[in-house]
Structures are given as C-alpha cells and as structure tokens.
PDB file of C-alpha atoms in Angstrom:
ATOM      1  CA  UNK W1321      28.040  52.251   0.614  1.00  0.00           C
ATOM      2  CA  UNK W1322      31.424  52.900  -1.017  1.00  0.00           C
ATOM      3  CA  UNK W1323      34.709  51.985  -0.855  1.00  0.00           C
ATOM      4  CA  UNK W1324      37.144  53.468   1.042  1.00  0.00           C
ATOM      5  CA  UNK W1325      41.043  53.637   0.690  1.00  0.00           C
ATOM      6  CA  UNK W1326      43.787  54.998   2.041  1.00  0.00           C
ATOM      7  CA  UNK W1327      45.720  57.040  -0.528  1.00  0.00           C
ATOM      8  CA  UNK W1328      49.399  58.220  -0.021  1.00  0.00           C
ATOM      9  CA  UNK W1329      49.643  61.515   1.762  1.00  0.00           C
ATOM     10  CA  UNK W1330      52.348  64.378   1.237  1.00  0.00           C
ATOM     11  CA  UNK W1331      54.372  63.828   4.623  1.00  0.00           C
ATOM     12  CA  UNK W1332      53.923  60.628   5.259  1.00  0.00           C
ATOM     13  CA  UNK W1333      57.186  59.786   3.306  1.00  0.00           C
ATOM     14  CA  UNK W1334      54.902  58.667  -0.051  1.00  0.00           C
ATOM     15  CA  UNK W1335      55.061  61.816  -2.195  1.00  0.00           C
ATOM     16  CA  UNK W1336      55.834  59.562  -5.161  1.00  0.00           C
ATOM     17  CA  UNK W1337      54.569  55.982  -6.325  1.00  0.00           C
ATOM     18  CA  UNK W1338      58.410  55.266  -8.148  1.00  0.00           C
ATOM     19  CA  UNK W1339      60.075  56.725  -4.016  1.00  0.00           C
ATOM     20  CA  UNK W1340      60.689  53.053  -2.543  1.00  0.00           C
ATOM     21  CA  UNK W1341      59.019  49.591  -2.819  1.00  0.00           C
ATOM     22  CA  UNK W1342      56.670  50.209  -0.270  1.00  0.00           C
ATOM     23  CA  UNK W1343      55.046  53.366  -1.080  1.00  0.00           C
ATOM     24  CA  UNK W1344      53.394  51.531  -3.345  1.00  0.00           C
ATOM     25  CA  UNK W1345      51.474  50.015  -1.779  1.00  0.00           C
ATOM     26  CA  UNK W1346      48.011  50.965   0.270  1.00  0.00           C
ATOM     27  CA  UNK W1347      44.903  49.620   2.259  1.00  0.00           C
ATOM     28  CA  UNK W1348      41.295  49.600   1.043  1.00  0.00           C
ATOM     29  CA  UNK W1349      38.272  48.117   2.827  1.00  0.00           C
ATOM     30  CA  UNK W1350      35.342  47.165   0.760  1.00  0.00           C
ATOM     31  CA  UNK W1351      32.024  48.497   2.423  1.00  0.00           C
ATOM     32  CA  UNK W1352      29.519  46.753  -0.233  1.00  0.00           C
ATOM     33  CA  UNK W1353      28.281  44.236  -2.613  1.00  0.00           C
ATOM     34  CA  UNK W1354      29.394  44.824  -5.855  1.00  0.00           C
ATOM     35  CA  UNK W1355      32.194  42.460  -5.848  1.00  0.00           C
ATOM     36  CA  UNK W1356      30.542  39.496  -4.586  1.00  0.00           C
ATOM     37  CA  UNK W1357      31.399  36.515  -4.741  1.00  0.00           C
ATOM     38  CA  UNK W1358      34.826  37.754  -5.104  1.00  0.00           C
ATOM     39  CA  UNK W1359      35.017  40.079  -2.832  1.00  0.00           C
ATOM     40  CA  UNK W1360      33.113  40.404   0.523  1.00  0.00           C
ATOM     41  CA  UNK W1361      31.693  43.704   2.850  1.00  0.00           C
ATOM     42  CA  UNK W1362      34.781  43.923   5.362  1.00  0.00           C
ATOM     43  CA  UNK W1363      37.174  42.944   3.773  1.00  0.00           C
ATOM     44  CA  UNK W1364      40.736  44.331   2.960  1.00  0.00           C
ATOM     45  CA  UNK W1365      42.511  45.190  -0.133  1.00  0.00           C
ATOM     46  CA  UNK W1366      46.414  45.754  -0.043  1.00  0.00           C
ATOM     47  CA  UNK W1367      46.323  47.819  -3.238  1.00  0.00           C
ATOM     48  CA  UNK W1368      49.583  49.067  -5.207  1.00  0.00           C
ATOM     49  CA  UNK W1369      49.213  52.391  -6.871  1.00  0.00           C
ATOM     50  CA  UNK W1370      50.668  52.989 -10.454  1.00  0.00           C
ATOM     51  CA  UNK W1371      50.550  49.668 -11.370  1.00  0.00           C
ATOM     52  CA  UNK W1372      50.044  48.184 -14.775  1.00  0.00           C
ATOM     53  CA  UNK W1373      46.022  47.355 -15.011  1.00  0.00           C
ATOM     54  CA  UNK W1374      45.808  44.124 -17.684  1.00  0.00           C
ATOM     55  CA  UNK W1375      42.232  42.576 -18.557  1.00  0.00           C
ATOM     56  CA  UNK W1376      40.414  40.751 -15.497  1.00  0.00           C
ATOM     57  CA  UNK W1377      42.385  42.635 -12.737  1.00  0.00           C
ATOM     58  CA  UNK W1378      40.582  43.911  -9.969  1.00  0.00           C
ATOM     59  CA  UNK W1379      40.952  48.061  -9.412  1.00  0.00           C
ATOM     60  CA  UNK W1380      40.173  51.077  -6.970  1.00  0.00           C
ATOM     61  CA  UNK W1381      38.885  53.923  -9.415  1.00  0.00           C
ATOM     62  CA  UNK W1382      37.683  57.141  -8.621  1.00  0.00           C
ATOM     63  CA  UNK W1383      33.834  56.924  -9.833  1.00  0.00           C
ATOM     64  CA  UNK W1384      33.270  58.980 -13.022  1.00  0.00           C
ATOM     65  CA  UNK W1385      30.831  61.085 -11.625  1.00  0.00           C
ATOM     66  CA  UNK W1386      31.742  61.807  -8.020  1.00  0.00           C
ATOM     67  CA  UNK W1387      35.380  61.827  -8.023  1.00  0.00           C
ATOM     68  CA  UNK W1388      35.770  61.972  -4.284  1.00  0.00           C
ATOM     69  CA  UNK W1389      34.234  58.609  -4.320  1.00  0.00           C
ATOM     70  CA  UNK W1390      36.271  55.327  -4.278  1.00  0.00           C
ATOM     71  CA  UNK W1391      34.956  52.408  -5.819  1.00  0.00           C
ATOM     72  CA  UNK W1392      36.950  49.030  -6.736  1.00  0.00           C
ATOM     73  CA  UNK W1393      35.489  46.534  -9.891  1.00  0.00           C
ATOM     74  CA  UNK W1394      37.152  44.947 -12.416  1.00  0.00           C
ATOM     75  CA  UNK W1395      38.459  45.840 -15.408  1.00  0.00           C
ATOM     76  CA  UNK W1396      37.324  44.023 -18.191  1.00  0.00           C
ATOM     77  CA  UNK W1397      38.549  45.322 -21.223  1.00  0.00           C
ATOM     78  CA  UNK W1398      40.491  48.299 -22.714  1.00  0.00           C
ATOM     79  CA  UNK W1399      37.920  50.886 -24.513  1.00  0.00           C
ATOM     80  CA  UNK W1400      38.539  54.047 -26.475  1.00  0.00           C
ATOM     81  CA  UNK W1401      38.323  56.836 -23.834  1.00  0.00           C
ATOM     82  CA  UNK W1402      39.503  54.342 -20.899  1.00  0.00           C
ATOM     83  CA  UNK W1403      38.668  51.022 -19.476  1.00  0.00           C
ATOM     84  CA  UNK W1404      35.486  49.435 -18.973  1.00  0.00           C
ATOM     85  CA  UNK W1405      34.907  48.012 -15.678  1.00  0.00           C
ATOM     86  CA  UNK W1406      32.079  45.775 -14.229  1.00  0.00           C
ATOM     87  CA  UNK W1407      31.381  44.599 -10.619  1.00  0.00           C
ATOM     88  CA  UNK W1408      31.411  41.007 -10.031  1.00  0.00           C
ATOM     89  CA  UNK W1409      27.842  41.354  -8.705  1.00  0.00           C
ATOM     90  CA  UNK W1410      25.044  40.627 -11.325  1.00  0.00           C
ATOM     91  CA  UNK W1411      22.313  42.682  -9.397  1.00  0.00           C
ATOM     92  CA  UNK W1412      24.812  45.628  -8.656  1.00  0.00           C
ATOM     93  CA  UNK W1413      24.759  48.408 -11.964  1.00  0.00           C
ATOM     94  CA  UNK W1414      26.757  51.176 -10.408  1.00  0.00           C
ATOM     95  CA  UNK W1415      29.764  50.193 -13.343  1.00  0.00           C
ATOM     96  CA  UNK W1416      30.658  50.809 -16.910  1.00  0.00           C
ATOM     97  CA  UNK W1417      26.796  49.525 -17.668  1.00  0.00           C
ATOM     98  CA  UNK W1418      26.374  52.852 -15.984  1.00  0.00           C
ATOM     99  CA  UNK W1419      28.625  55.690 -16.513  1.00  0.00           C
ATOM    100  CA  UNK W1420      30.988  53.816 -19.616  1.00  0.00           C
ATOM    101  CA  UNK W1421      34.534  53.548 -19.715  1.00  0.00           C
ATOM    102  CA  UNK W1422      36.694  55.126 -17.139  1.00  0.00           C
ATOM    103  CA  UNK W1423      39.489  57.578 -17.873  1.00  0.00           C
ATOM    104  CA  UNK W1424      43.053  55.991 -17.092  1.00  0.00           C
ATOM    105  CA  UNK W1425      43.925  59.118 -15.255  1.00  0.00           C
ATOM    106  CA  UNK W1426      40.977  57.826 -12.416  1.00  0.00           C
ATOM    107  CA  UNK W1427      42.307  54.697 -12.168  1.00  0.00           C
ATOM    108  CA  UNK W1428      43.953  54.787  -8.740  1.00  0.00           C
ATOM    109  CA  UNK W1429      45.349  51.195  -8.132  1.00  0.00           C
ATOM    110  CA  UNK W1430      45.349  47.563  -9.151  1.00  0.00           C
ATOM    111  CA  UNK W1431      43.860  45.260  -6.015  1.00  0.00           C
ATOM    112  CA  UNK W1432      47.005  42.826  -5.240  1.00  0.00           C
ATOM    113  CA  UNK W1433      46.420  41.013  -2.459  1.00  0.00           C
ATOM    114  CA  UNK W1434      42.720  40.209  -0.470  1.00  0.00           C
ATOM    115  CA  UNK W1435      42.605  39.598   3.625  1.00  0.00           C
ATOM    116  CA  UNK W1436      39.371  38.628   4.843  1.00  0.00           C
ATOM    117  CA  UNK W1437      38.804  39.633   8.235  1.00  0.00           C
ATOM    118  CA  UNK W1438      37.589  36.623  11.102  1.00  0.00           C
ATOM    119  CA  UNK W1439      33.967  36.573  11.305  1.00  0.00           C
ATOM    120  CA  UNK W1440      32.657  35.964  14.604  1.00  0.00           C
ATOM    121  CA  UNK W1441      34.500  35.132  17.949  1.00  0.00           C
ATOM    122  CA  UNK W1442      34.751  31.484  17.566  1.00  0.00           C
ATOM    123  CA  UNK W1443      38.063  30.469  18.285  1.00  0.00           C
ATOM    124  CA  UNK W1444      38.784  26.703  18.440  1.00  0.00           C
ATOM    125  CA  UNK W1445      41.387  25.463  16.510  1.00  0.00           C
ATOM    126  CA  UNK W1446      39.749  24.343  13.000  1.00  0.00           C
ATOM    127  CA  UNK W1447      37.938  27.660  13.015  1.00  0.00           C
ATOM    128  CA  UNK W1448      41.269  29.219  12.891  1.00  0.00           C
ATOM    129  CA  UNK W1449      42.643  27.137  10.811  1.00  0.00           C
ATOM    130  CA  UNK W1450      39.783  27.403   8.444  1.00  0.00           C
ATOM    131  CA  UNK W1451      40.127  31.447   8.384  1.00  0.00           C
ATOM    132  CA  UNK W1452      43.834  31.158   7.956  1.00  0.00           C
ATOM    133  CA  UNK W1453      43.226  29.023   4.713  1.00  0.00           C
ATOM    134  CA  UNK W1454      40.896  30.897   3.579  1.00  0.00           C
ATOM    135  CA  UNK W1455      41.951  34.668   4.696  1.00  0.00           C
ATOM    136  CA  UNK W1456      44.670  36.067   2.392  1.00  0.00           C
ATOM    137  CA  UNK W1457      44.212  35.319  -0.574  1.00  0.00           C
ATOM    138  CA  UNK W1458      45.661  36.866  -4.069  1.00  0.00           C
ATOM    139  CA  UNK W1459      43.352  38.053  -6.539  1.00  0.00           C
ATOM    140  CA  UNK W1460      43.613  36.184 -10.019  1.00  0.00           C
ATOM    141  CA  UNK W1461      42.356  37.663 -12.939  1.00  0.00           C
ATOM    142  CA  UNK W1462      41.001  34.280 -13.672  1.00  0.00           C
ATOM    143  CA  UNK W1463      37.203  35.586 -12.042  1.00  0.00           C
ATOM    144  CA  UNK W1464      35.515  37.538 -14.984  1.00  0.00           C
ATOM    145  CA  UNK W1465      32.959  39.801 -14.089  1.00  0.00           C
ATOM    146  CA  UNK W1466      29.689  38.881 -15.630  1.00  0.00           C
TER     147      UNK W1466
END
C-alpha cells in the first residue's frame, strides 16, 4: 500500500515553497513496510518541500513509473540521471533496485520530523510516558538503508 501525503494546494495560501516558513512544510502517513525498522505503518511524516536532499536523508518521491503514486525511502547516493534511493526494508524491492535512480524533478520532500501514533488504548501513566519518549522523533541520516 503506498504512501500518502498531503501536497500544498493553490488556495490554501501555499502557492509557493519560498511564500512563508510554514508552507513548507506538509503531512505524510506511511501505509507500508518498506521503511522498517525506521519507519512504521501509521505513522506520520512532517515533511518540508524544496528542501536540500544530502546522502542518508529520508524522502517522499513520486514513483518513477506511476507518478500519481507517493512513496518515501531514502536516498542513498547521488547518481547520474538522479538519486538512488532504497527502502530501509531488506525484503521490500519496490526502490532504485527496481526502477534506478530517480529524477530530482520527482523528488517531492525531505522527511524532517517522525510522530508515531499511540498504539492501543492503554493509558496508565508509564505507557504514556513511554509513547511520549518514544513518539516524535527526528530522522537522522545516521540509518543507512541496506
């Protein structure tokens, strides 16, 4: 299942990336596996479009082949023709492994900031606590894919 994000709309006061600090910024949810352990099904991305894509970050691209399509991996290394980008995921192909470097021009937004939604309705205090630890989180570039 795909990716989804939120992309600026004409109207909503977002018609340009460079219009105001926060019309930079979006929301994606991730809907599958290929970013695991990194990333989870469920959760949230606060993404910032135009930004500056470096080696190890993690990015919402428009997949190669279905542009309509949303899809976030990590970018691994600058290629001749675009960047080549692999899911965290060993057992998940649907990357570079499959459909080679992406164009910069589909490269949508650089990943800045991961919430994890609570699982479950438990609700005592170290099981809040423990979510609020572990809940926002920012991504490093430190996590490689494979």
């Amino acid at each position: 299942m795909p990716e989804r994000v939120r992309e600026p709309e004409r109207g909503d006061g977002a018609e340009s990336v460079r219009g105001g600090p926060l019309r930079a910024f979006g929301l994606a949810e991730v809907y599958n596996p290929s970013m695991v352990p990194t990333l989870q099904p469920g959760d949230q991305l606060v993404v910032r479009y135009g930004a500056v894509v470096r080696p190890g970050d993690v990015v919402v691209l428009r997949h190669p082949f279905r542009q309509d399509l949303l899809i976030v991996k990590r970018a691994v290394e600058r290629r001749d023709g675009g960047w080549w980008v692999r899911g965290d995921n060993p057992f998940v192909e649907n990357d570079s492994r499959e459909f080679g470097a992406v164009p910069d021009e589909l490269v949508v937004a650089r990943a800045w900031l991961r919430v994890r939604p609570p699982r479950g309705l438990q609700r005592s205090p170290r099981a809040v606590a423990s979510w609020a630890f572990s809940a926002v989180r920012p991504l490093s570039r430190r996590l490689r894919a494979r």
